[in-house]
Amino acid sequence: MKMYVGGKWIDKSETIDVLNPFDGSVIDTVPRGDASDVDTAIASAERGAEAMATLSGYERYTILHRATEIMEERLEDLGRTITLEEGKVIAEGRGEAARAQETMTLSAEEAKRLGGEVVPLDGASNGAGKFGFTLRVPCGVVAAVTPFNFPLNLVCHKVGPGLAAGNAVIVKPATDTPLSALKLVEILLEAGLPAEAIQCVTGSGSSIGDSLCGDPRIRKISFTGSKEVGEHICSVAGLKKVTMELGSNAPLIVMEDADIDRVADATAVTGFANAGQVCISTQRVLASEKIYGDFIDALTPRVEALITGNPIEESVKVGPMIREPDAERVNDWIDEAVGGGARVVTGGAREGHMHQPTLVADVDPDMKISCDELFGPAVGVTKFSDIDAAIEMANRTNYGLSAAVFTQNIDWAMAFAHRVQSGSIHVNWGTVWRADLMPYGGLKDSGMGKEGPKYAVEEMTEMKMVVIH
Ligand code: NAP
Ligand code: MG
């Protein structure tokens, strides 16, 4: 595909191959954009932002709503594109496409709701006779830098609210997975979006990221990706608003009164979806010593039942990892844990991009598979004695994106909700669950700011205060 810069679809002499992670075949190519393309995109997006500012909320709603209708017609193609470039199984590819459409629907609705509030100035000692209210105005040009693992829905979580709020948006999709984002741009343009209000520059983040994120004409950066890149972006951003949606090593706590079959079902789903390449993937299971053995016995056959293979085939449950070095990393960290006394209950092998769904028991919290972000198809289990120990272990990490507890005891559930440092807390389901309308974002090193269209619109606007004297 071409990239969309300066209101035009353009080619470059240098291109990047987009590969199917399952078999390494070339699905398509995209241009290798450079700093001059970023400059063109920003200059054009400034005009796009002016065009957006002349549209009413209702007009922005109409365009986004039309986009959701076109998405509806293309859901199967979008789902297959996601699976082909990203490697998640086709049911998950289709699921992501459907969620992306819902994210755009929610965003369209938010375009109609950009309100302010009356501020009761007469309550101030100097406020008698004054009338005050707030207005929310677009930031201007928003940069949306997105990861490989949800190549459509996470782009929609930035583009939808960004446009709903009246901004122009420049998308820098992950180099491994640019096609879904480019297809979204096609849809938005067909839906009648002003030609310069969206831009999509393909190219390597390490070579064009600084020209984009450091440019003062960009007024807002919305980034989803690794902590390392997020920190780097913050260091070059200068004075602009930033939202950071970063990684984690999500804990799932199993209290002694939990329904073990349900926990095992939830762990098999939330630890292995997208081959574990989900920011909120269940990575650390912390199980009460009273049910530790029973839980491992219940989980083992469920992990063994996860068929690996070509993700485009309906029967396959776990596909390849995005890159071979990522699969190697997962394997190395498991080996390191085993070297330190942990035990592989099932799985453990790797071939190319494919890593077997793996269950590791007797994990020490200081092992890499517990304390760093693994981002692969393996779950480690650690034993705890009581709830205080469980909460301490859950919090013994710099991350805090999603956490789960299984218990029938409401006091334990509430203690967990209050004391575990995590952006989302799930009671009686695993760490991977999201409704696209809910506020979503991490604490600590997992980032700052919230997504979910209603909340993202706040992040993508500035507040003004008007005083009538
Ligand atoms: P990544 O390596 O951090 O890349 C994310 C994006 O940043 C890509 O578009 C990448 O471009 C770009 N980038 C790289 N270097 C850059 C630079 N110097 N300046 C500006 N942009 C730069 O992340 P990933 O491997 O794609 O995704 C996995 C990570 O995302 C995991 O840590 C996961 O937890 C996190 N994640 C978080 C959430 C959340 O909501 N909190 C959701 C999904 C994923 P290139 O592809 O060209 O390198
Ligand atoms: Mg990466």
Coordinates of C-alpha atoms and ligand atoms in Angstrom, one line a residue:
M1 CA 0.0 0.0 0.0
K2 CA 1.0 3.6 -0.3
M3 CA 1.2 6.0 2.7
Y4 CA -1.1 9.0 3.1
V5 CA 0.9 12.2 3.5
G6 CA 0.0 15.8 2.6
G7 CA -3.4 14.9 1.4
K8 CA -2.1 12.3 -1.1
W9 CA -1.3 8.6 -1.3
I10 CA 2.4 8.5 -2.0
D11 CA 5.0 5.9 -2.9
K12 CA 8.8 6.1 -2.1
S13 CA 11.6 4.4 -3.9
E14 CA 12.6 2.7 -0.6
T15 CA 10.0 0.3 0.8
I16 CA 9.5 -1.9 3.8
D17 CA 8.1 -5.5 3.4
V18 CA 5.1 -6.4 5.5
L19 CA 5.5 -10.0 6.5
N20 CA 3.1 -12.7 7.6
P21 CA 4.6 -13.7 10.9
F22 CA 3.5 -17.3 10.4
D23 CA 5.4 -18.1 7.3
G24 CA 7.5 -15.1 6.6
S25 CA 5.8 -14.5 3.2
V26 CA 5.6 -10.9 2.0
I27 CA 2.0 -9.7 2.1
D28 CA 2.6 -6.2 0.9
T29 CA 5.0 -3.4 1.0
V30 CA 4.8 0.2 2.4
P31 CA 7.0 3.2 1.7
R32 CA 9.9 3.9 4.1
G33 CA 9.0 7.4 5.2
D34 CA 11.7 9.8 6.4
A35 CA 12.0 13.1 8.2
S36 CA 10.9 15.1 5.2
D37 CA 7.7 13.1 4.9
V38 CA 7.1 13.8 8.6
D39 CA 7.6 17.5 7.9
T40 CA 5.1 17.4 5.0
A41 CA 2.6 15.5 7.1
I42 CA 2.8 18.1 10.0
A43 CA 2.5 21.1 7.7
S44 CA -0.5 19.5 6.0
A45 CA -2.0 18.4 9.3
E46 CA -1.9 22.0 10.5
R47 CA -4.2 22.9 7.5
G48 CA -6.2 19.8 8.3
A49 CA -6.7 21.0 11.9
E50 CA -8.0 24.3 10.6
A51 CA -10.5 22.5 8.4
M52 CA -11.6 20.4 11.4
A53 CA -12.1 23.4 13.5
T54 CA -14.7 24.8 11.1
L55 CA -16.8 21.6 11.3
S56 CA -19.6 21.4 13.9
G57 CA -19.7 18.6 16.3
Y58 CA -22.6 17.2 14.4
E59 CA -20.7 17.3 11.1
R60 CA -17.8 15.4 12.8
Y61 CA -20.3 12.9 14.1
T62 CA -21.7 12.4 10.6
I63 CA -18.3 11.7 9.1
L64 CA -17.3 9.3 11.9
H65 CA -20.7 7.6 11.8
R66 CA -20.3 7.1 8.0
A67 CA -16.9 5.6 8.6
T68 CA -18.4 3.0 11.0
E69 CA -20.9 2.0 8.2
I70 CA -18.1 1.5 5.8
M71 CA -16.2 -0.5 8.4
E72 CA -19.2 -2.7 8.9
E73 CA -19.1 -3.6 5.2
R74 CA -15.4 -4.4 5.4
L75 CA -15.2 -6.2 8.7
E76 CA -14.1 -9.5 7.2
D77 CA -11.3 -7.9 5.2
L78 CA -10.2 -5.9 8.2
G79 CA -10.2 -9.0 10.4
R80 CA -8.1 -11.0 7.8
T81 CA -5.7 -8.1 7.4
I82 CA -5.1 -8.0 11.1
T83 CA -4.5 -11.7 11.2
L84 CA -2.2 -11.7 8.2
E85 CA 0.0 -8.9 9.3
E86 CA -0.1 -9.5 13.1
G87 CA -0.4 -13.3 13.5
K88 CA -3.4 -13.4 15.9
V89 CA -5.8 -16.2 15.2
I90 CA -8.6 -15.3 12.8
A91 CA -11.4 -15.3 15.5
E92 CA -9.3 -12.7 17.4
G93 CA -8.7 -10.8 14.1
R94 CA -12.4 -10.6 13.5
G95 CA -13.0 -9.7 17.1
E96 CA -10.6 -6.9 16.9
A97 CA -12.2 -5.5 13.7
A98 CA -15.6 -5.6 15.4
R99 CA -14.2 -3.8 18.5
A100 CA -12.6 -1.2 16.3
Q101 CA -15.9 -0.5 14.7
E102 CA -17.4 -0.1 18.2
T103 CA -14.5 2.2 19.2
M104 CA -15.3 4.4 16.2
T105 CA -19.0 4.3 17.0
L106 CA -18.3 5.5 20.5
S107 CA -16.0 8.2 19.1
A108 CA -18.7 9.4 16.7
E109 CA -21.1 9.8 19.7
E110 CA -18.5 11.8 21.7
A111 CA -18.2 14.3 18.8
K112 CA -21.7 15.5 19.9
R113 CA -20.8 15.9 23.6
L114 CA -17.9 18.3 23.8
G115 CA -19.3 20.5 26.5
G116 CA -18.0 22.7 29.3
E117 CA -19.4 23.7 32.6
V118 CA -20.7 26.8 34.3
V119 CA -18.2 27.8 37.0
P120 CA -20.0 29.5 40.0
L121 CA -17.8 32.6 40.2
D122 CA -20.1 34.4 42.6
G123 CA -18.8 32.0 45.2
A124 CA -15.4 33.7 45.0
S125 CA -14.7 36.7 47.3
N126 CA -14.0 38.8 44.1
G127 CA -16.6 37.1 41.9
A128 CA -19.9 38.9 42.5
G129 CA -21.7 39.7 39.3
K130 CA -19.4 37.6 37.1
F131 CA -20.4 34.7 34.9
G132 CA -17.9 32.0 34.0
F133 CA -17.9 28.9 32.0
T134 CA -15.4 26.5 30.4
L135 CA -15.0 25.5 26.8
R136 CA -13.2 22.5 25.4
V137 CA -11.2 23.2 22.3
P138 CA -9.1 20.8 20.1
C139 CA -5.3 20.6 20.7
G140 CA -4.6 21.0 17.0
V141 CA -2.3 18.4 15.5
V142 CA -2.2 15.1 17.4
A143 CA 0.5 12.5 16.8
A144 CA -0.7 8.9 17.3
V145 CA 2.1 6.4 17.7
T146 CA 0.8 2.8 17.8
P147 CA 2.1 -0.7 18.6
F148 CA 1.9 -3.9 16.5
N149 CA -0.3 -6.0 18.8
F150 CA -3.7 -4.4 18.1
P151 CA -3.0 -2.8 14.7
L152 CA -6.5 -1.5 14.1
N153 CA -8.4 -1.1 17.4
L154 CA -5.6 0.8 19.1
V155 CA -5.3 3.1 16.1
C156 CA -9.0 3.7 16.4
H157 CA -8.7 4.5 20.1
K158 CA -6.5 7.5 19.0
V159 CA -7.9 8.5 15.6
G160 CA -11.5 8.3 16.7
P161 CA -11.4 10.5 19.8
G162 CA -8.8 12.8 18.1
L163 CA -11.1 13.5 15.2
A164 CA -14.2 13.6 17.3
A165 CA -12.6 16.4 19.4
G166 CA -11.8 18.3 16.2
N167 CA -8.1 17.7 15.8
A168 CA -6.1 16.5 12.8
V169 CA -4.3 13.3 13.5
I170 CA -1.0 12.0 12.2
V171 CA -0.7 8.2 12.6
K172 CA 2.7 6.5 12.9
P173 CA 1.7 2.8 12.9
A174 CA 4.1 0.0 14.0
T175 CA 6.4 -1.0 11.1
D176 CA 5.4 -4.6 11.4
T177 CA 1.7 -3.9 11.1
P178 CA 0.9 -0.8 9.0
L179 CA -1.8 -2.2 6.7
S180 CA -4.8 -2.1 9.1
A181 CA -4.0 1.6 9.8
L182 CA -3.8 2.5 6.1
K183 CA -7.1 0.7 5.5
L184 CA -8.7 2.8 8.2
V185 CA -7.4 6.0 6.5
E186 CA -9.0 4.9 3.2
I187 CA -12.3 4.4 5.1
L188 CA -12.1 7.8 6.8
L189 CA -11.4 9.6 3.5
E190 CA -14.3 7.8 1.8
A191 CA -16.5 8.8 4.7
G192 CA -15.8 12.5 3.8
L193 CA -13.1 13.5 6.3
P194 CA -11.3 16.7 5.2
A195 CA -8.3 15.4 3.1
E196 CA -5.6 16.9 5.3
A197 CA -7.2 16.0 8.7
I198 CA -5.6 12.5 8.7
Q199 CA -2.0 11.5 7.7
C200 CA -0.4 8.2 8.0
V201 CA 3.4 8.1 7.8
T202 CA 4.9 4.6 7.5
G203 CA 8.6 4.1 8.5
S204 CA 10.8 3.1 11.3
G205 CA 10.0 4.7 14.7
S206 CA 13.7 4.9 15.6
S207 CA 14.5 7.0 12.5
I208 CA 11.4 9.2 12.2
G209 CA 10.0 9.2 15.7
D210 CA 12.0 12.2 17.0
S211 CA 11.1 14.4 14.0
L212 CA 7.5 13.7 14.8
C213 CA 7.4 13.7 18.6
G214 CA 9.9 16.6 19.0
D215 CA 8.2 19.0 16.6
P216 CA 6.5 21.9 18.4
R217 CA 3.7 22.0 15.8
I218 CA 2.5 18.7 17.3
R219 CA 0.4 19.7 20.3
K220 CA -0.5 16.3 21.7
I221 CA 1.1 12.9 21.5
S222 CA -0.8 9.7 22.2
F223 CA 1.5 6.8 22.4
T224 CA 0.9 3.1 23.0
G225 CA 3.8 0.8 23.2
S226 CA 6.8 -0.3 25.3
K227 CA 7.9 1.6 28.4
E228 CA 11.4 2.2 26.9
V229 CA 10.0 3.9 23.8
G230 CA 7.4 5.8 25.9
E231 CA 10.1 7.2 28.1
H232 CA 12.2 8.2 25.1
I233 CA 9.2 10.0 23.5
C234 CA 8.6 11.9 26.8
S235 CA 12.2 13.0 26.8
V236 CA 12.0 14.5 23.3
A237 CA 8.4 15.8 23.4
G238 CA 9.1 19.1 25.2
L239 CA 6.1 21.1 26.2
K240 CA 3.1 19.2 24.9
K241 CA 0.4 17.0 26.2
V242 CA 1.2 13.3 26.3
T243 CA -0.8 10.1 26.9
M244 CA 1.3 7.0 27.5
E245 CA -0.2 3.5 27.3
L246 CA 2.7 1.2 28.2
G247 CA 3.4 -2.4 29.2
S248 CA 2.8 -4.5 32.2
N249 CA 3.2 -8.0 33.8
A250 CA -0.3 -8.4 35.0
P251 CA -1.0 -10.5 38.1
L252 CA -3.9 -12.8 38.7
I253 CA -4.5 -13.8 42.3
V254 CA -6.3 -17.0 43.2
M255 CA -7.7 -17.0 46.8
E256 CA -8.4 -20.3 48.5
D257 CA -12.2 -20.0 48.1
A258 CA -12.0 -19.5 44.3
D259 CA -13.9 -21.6 41.8
I260 CA -10.8 -23.4 40.4
D261 CA -12.4 -24.5 37.1
R262 CA -13.4 -20.9 36.4
V263 CA -9.9 -19.6 37.3
A264 CA -8.3 -22.2 35.0
D265 CA -10.7 -21.3 32.1
A266 CA -9.9 -17.6 32.6
T267 CA -6.2 -18.2 32.8
A268 CA -6.1 -20.3 29.6
V269 CA -7.9 -17.4 27.8
T270 CA -6.3 -14.4 29.3
G271 CA -2.7 -15.7 29.5
F272 CA -2.6 -16.9 25.9
A273 CA -4.8 -14.7 23.7
N274 CA -2.7 -13.2 20.9
A275 CA 0.1 -15.6 21.9
G276 CA 0.4 -13.6 25.1
Q277 CA 1.1 -10.4 23.2
V278 CA -1.5 -8.3 25.0
C279 CA -0.4 -5.4 27.3
I280 CA -2.8 -6.8 30.0
S281 CA -2.0 -10.5 29.4
T282 CA -2.1 -12.6 32.5
Q283 CA 1.6 -13.2 33.2
R284 CA 1.9 -13.9 36.9
V285 CA -0.6 -16.2 38.6
L286 CA -0.3 -15.9 42.4
A287 CA -2.1 -18.8 44.0
S288 CA -2.9 -19.5 47.6
E289 CA -0.8 -22.4 49.0
K290 CA -4.1 -24.1 49.9
I291 CA -5.2 -24.6 46.3
Y292 CA -1.8 -24.3 44.5
G293 CA -1.6 -28.0 43.3
D294 CA -5.3 -28.2 42.4
F295 CA -5.0 -25.1 40.3
I296 CA -2.0 -26.3 38.4
D297 CA -3.8 -29.6 37.8
A298 CA -6.8 -27.8 36.5
L299 CA -4.9 -25.4 34.2
T300 CA -2.5 -27.9 32.7
P301 CA -4.9 -29.7 30.3
R302 CA -6.4 -26.4 29.3
V303 CA -3.0 -25.1 28.2
E304 CA -2.2 -28.4 26.5
A305 CA -5.5 -28.1 24.5
L306 CA -4.4 -24.8 22.9
I307 CA -3.6 -25.8 19.3
T308 CA -0.8 -23.8 17.7
G309 CA -0.4 -23.3 14.0
N310 CA -1.4 -21.1 11.1
P311 CA -3.6 -18.3 12.6
I312 CA -5.8 -18.1 9.5
E313 CA -7.1 -21.6 10.2
E314 CA -10.2 -21.6 12.3
S315 CA -9.2 -24.5 14.6
V316 CA -5.9 -22.8 15.7
K317 CA -6.0 -21.2 19.1
V318 CA -2.5 -19.7 19.4
G319 CA -0.5 -18.3 16.5
P320 CA 3.1 -17.1 16.0
M321 CA 4.8 -14.3 17.8
I322 CA 5.4 -11.2 15.8
R323 CA 9.2 -11.6 15.5
E324 CA 11.6 -14.5 16.0
P325 CA 13.8 -12.5 18.6
D326 CA 10.6 -12.1 20.7
A327 CA 10.0 -15.8 20.7
E328 CA 13.7 -16.3 21.6
R329 CA 13.4 -13.9 24.5
V330 CA 10.4 -15.8 25.9
N331 CA 12.3 -19.0 25.6
D332 CA 15.5 -17.6 27.2
W333 CA 13.5 -16.2 30.2
I334 CA 11.8 -19.5 30.8
D335 CA 15.2 -21.3 30.7
E336 CA 16.5 -18.7 33.1
A337 CA 13.6 -19.4 35.5
V338 CA 14.2 -23.2 35.2
G339 CA 17.8 -22.6 36.0
G340 CA 16.7 -20.8 39.1
G341 CA 14.5 -23.6 40.4
A342 CA 11.2 -23.1 38.5
R343 CA 9.5 -26.0 36.8
V344 CA 8.0 -26.3 33.2
V345 CA 4.7 -28.1 33.7
T346 CA 3.8 -28.1 30.0
G347 CA 5.2 -26.4 26.8
G348 CA 8.6 -24.8 26.8
A349 CA 9.6 -25.3 23.2
R350 CA 10.2 -22.8 20.4
E351 CA 10.5 -23.1 16.7
G352 CA 11.0 -19.9 14.7
H353 CA 8.2 -17.5 15.6
M354 CA 6.2 -20.2 17.3
H355 CA 6.4 -20.5 21.0
Q356 CA 4.5 -23.3 22.7
P357 CA 1.9 -22.3 25.2
T358 CA 3.8 -22.8 28.4
L359 CA 3.0 -23.2 32.1
V360 CA 5.8 -22.6 34.6
A361 CA 5.3 -23.4 38.3
D362 CA 7.3 -22.5 41.4
V363 CA 8.3 -19.1 40.0
D364 CA 10.2 -16.8 42.2
P365 CA 8.9 -13.2 42.0
D366 CA 12.4 -12.0 41.3
M367 CA 12.8 -14.0 38.1
K368 CA 12.5 -12.1 34.8
I369 CA 9.4 -14.0 33.8
S370 CA 7.7 -12.5 36.8
C371 CA 9.2 -9.1 37.3
D372 CA 9.7 -7.9 33.7
E373 CA 7.2 -7.8 30.9
L374 CA 7.3 -11.2 29.1
F375 CA 4.8 -10.4 26.3
G376 CA 4.5 -14.0 25.2
P377 CA 2.5 -17.3 25.5
A378 CA 3.7 -18.3 29.0
V379 CA 2.2 -18.0 32.5
G380 CA 4.2 -18.4 35.7
V381 CA 2.7 -19.5 39.0
T382 CA 3.8 -18.5 42.4
K383 CA 2.5 -19.6 45.8
F384 CA 1.4 -17.2 48.6
S385 CA 0.3 -17.7 52.2
D386 CA -2.3 -15.0 52.9
I387 CA -4.0 -12.0 51.3
D388 CA -1.4 -9.5 52.6
A389 CA 1.4 -11.5 51.0
A390 CA -0.6 -11.8 47.8
I391 CA -1.2 -8.0 47.6
E392 CA 2.4 -7.3 48.4
M393 CA 3.5 -9.7 45.6
A394 CA 1.0 -8.2 43.2
N395 CA 2.5 -4.7 43.9
R396 CA 6.1 -5.8 43.7
T397 CA 6.6 -4.4 40.2
N398 CA 6.9 -1.0 38.6
Y399 CA 4.0 -1.8 36.3
G400 CA 0.3 -1.4 37.1
L401 CA -2.1 -1.9 34.2
S402 CA -4.5 -4.7 35.0
A403 CA -4.9 -7.1 37.9
A404 CA -7.4 -9.8 38.7
V405 CA -8.5 -11.7 41.8
F406 CA -10.7 -14.7 42.2
T407 CA -12.6 -15.0 45.4
Q408 CA -16.1 -15.3 46.8
N409 CA -15.2 -13.1 49.8
I410 CA -16.4 -9.5 49.3
D411 CA -14.0 -8.2 51.9
W412 CA -11.1 -9.7 50.2
A413 CA -12.3 -8.4 46.8
M414 CA -12.6 -4.9 48.2
A415 CA -9.2 -5.0 49.9
F416 CA -7.8 -6.0 46.6
A417 CA -9.6 -3.3 44.7
H418 CA -8.3 -0.7 47.1
R419 CA -4.7 -1.9 47.7
V420 CA -3.5 -3.3 44.4
Q421 CA -1.8 -0.6 42.3
S422 CA -3.4 -1.1 38.9
G423 CA -5.4 0.8 36.4
S424 CA -8.0 -1.9 36.1
I425 CA -9.0 -4.5 38.7
H426 CA -11.1 -7.6 37.7
V427 CA -12.9 -9.6 40.2
N428 CA -13.6 -13.2 39.1
W429 CA -12.2 -12.9 35.6
G430 CA -8.7 -12.7 34.3
T431 CA -6.7 -9.6 33.5
V432 CA -7.6 -9.5 29.8
W433 CA -11.0 -7.9 29.6
R434 CA -11.9 -4.6 28.2
A435 CA -15.1 -2.8 27.1
D436 CA -13.9 -0.1 24.7
L437 CA -16.1 2.5 26.4
M438 CA -14.5 2.2 29.8
P439 CA -11.5 4.2 31.1
Y440 CA -8.4 2.3 30.4
G441 CA -4.8 3.1 31.3
G442 CA -2.1 2.2 33.7
L443 CA -0.5 3.4 37.0
K444 CA 3.2 3.7 37.7
D445 CA 5.4 2.7 34.7
S446 CA 2.4 1.4 32.8
G447 CA 1.7 5.0 31.8
M448 CA -0.4 8.0 32.3
G449 CA -3.7 9.2 30.9
K450 CA -6.8 7.2 29.9
E451 CA -8.2 5.8 26.7
G452 CA -11.8 4.9 26.0
P453 CA -13.4 7.6 23.7
K454 CA -15.1 9.6 26.4
Y455 CA -11.8 9.9 28.4
A456 CA -9.6 10.2 25.4
V457 CA -11.6 13.2 24.1
E458 CA -10.7 15.0 27.4
E459 CA -7.0 14.2 26.8
M460 CA -7.2 15.4 23.2
T461 CA -8.7 18.8 24.1
E462 CA -7.6 21.8 26.0
M463 CA -9.9 23.6 28.5
K464 CA -10.5 27.3 28.3
M465 CA -12.0 29.5 31.0
V466 CA -14.3 32.3 29.9
V467 CA -15.2 35.1 32.3
I468 CA -17.9 37.6 31.5
H469 CA -17.4 40.7 33.7
Ligands
NAP1 P1 7.2 -0.5 20.7 O1 8.4 -1.2 20.2 O2 7.4 0.4 21.9 O3 6.7 0.4 19.5 C1 5.5 1.1 19.5 C2 5.5 2.2 18.5 O4 6.5 3.1 18.7 C3 5.8 1.7 17.1 O5 5.0 2.4 16.1 C4 7.3 2.0 16.9 O6 7.7 2.1 15.6 C5 7.3 3.3 17.6 N1 8.7 3.8 17.9 C6 9.8 3.0 18.1 N2 10.8 3.8 18.4 C7 10.3 5.1 18.4 C8 10.9 6.4 18.7 N3 12.2 6.5 19.0 N4 10.1 7.5 18.6 C9 8.8 7.4 18.3 N5 8.2 6.2 18.1 C10 9.0 5.1 18.1 O7 6.0 -1.4 21.1 P2 5.5 -2.7 20.3 O8 6.6 -3.7 20.4 O9 5.0 -2.3 19.0 O10 4.3 -3.1 21.2 C11 4.4 -3.9 22.4 C12 4.4 -3.0 23.6 O11 3.2 -2.2 23.6 C13 4.3 -3.8 24.9 O12 5.2 -3.2 25.9 C14 2.9 -3.6 25.3 O13 2.7 -3.8 26.7 C15 2.6 -2.3 24.9 N6 1.2 -2.0 24.8 C16 0.5 -1.3 25.7 C17 -0.9 -1.1 25.6 C18 -1.7 -0.3 26.6 O14 -2.8 0.1 26.3 N7 -1.1 0.1 27.7 C19 -1.6 -1.7 24.5 C20 -0.9 -2.5 23.6 C21 0.5 -2.6 23.7 P3 8.4 0.9 14.8 O15 7.4 -0.2 14.8 O16 8.8 1.4 13.5 O17 9.6 0.5 15.7
MG2 MG 8.8 -3.6 20.4

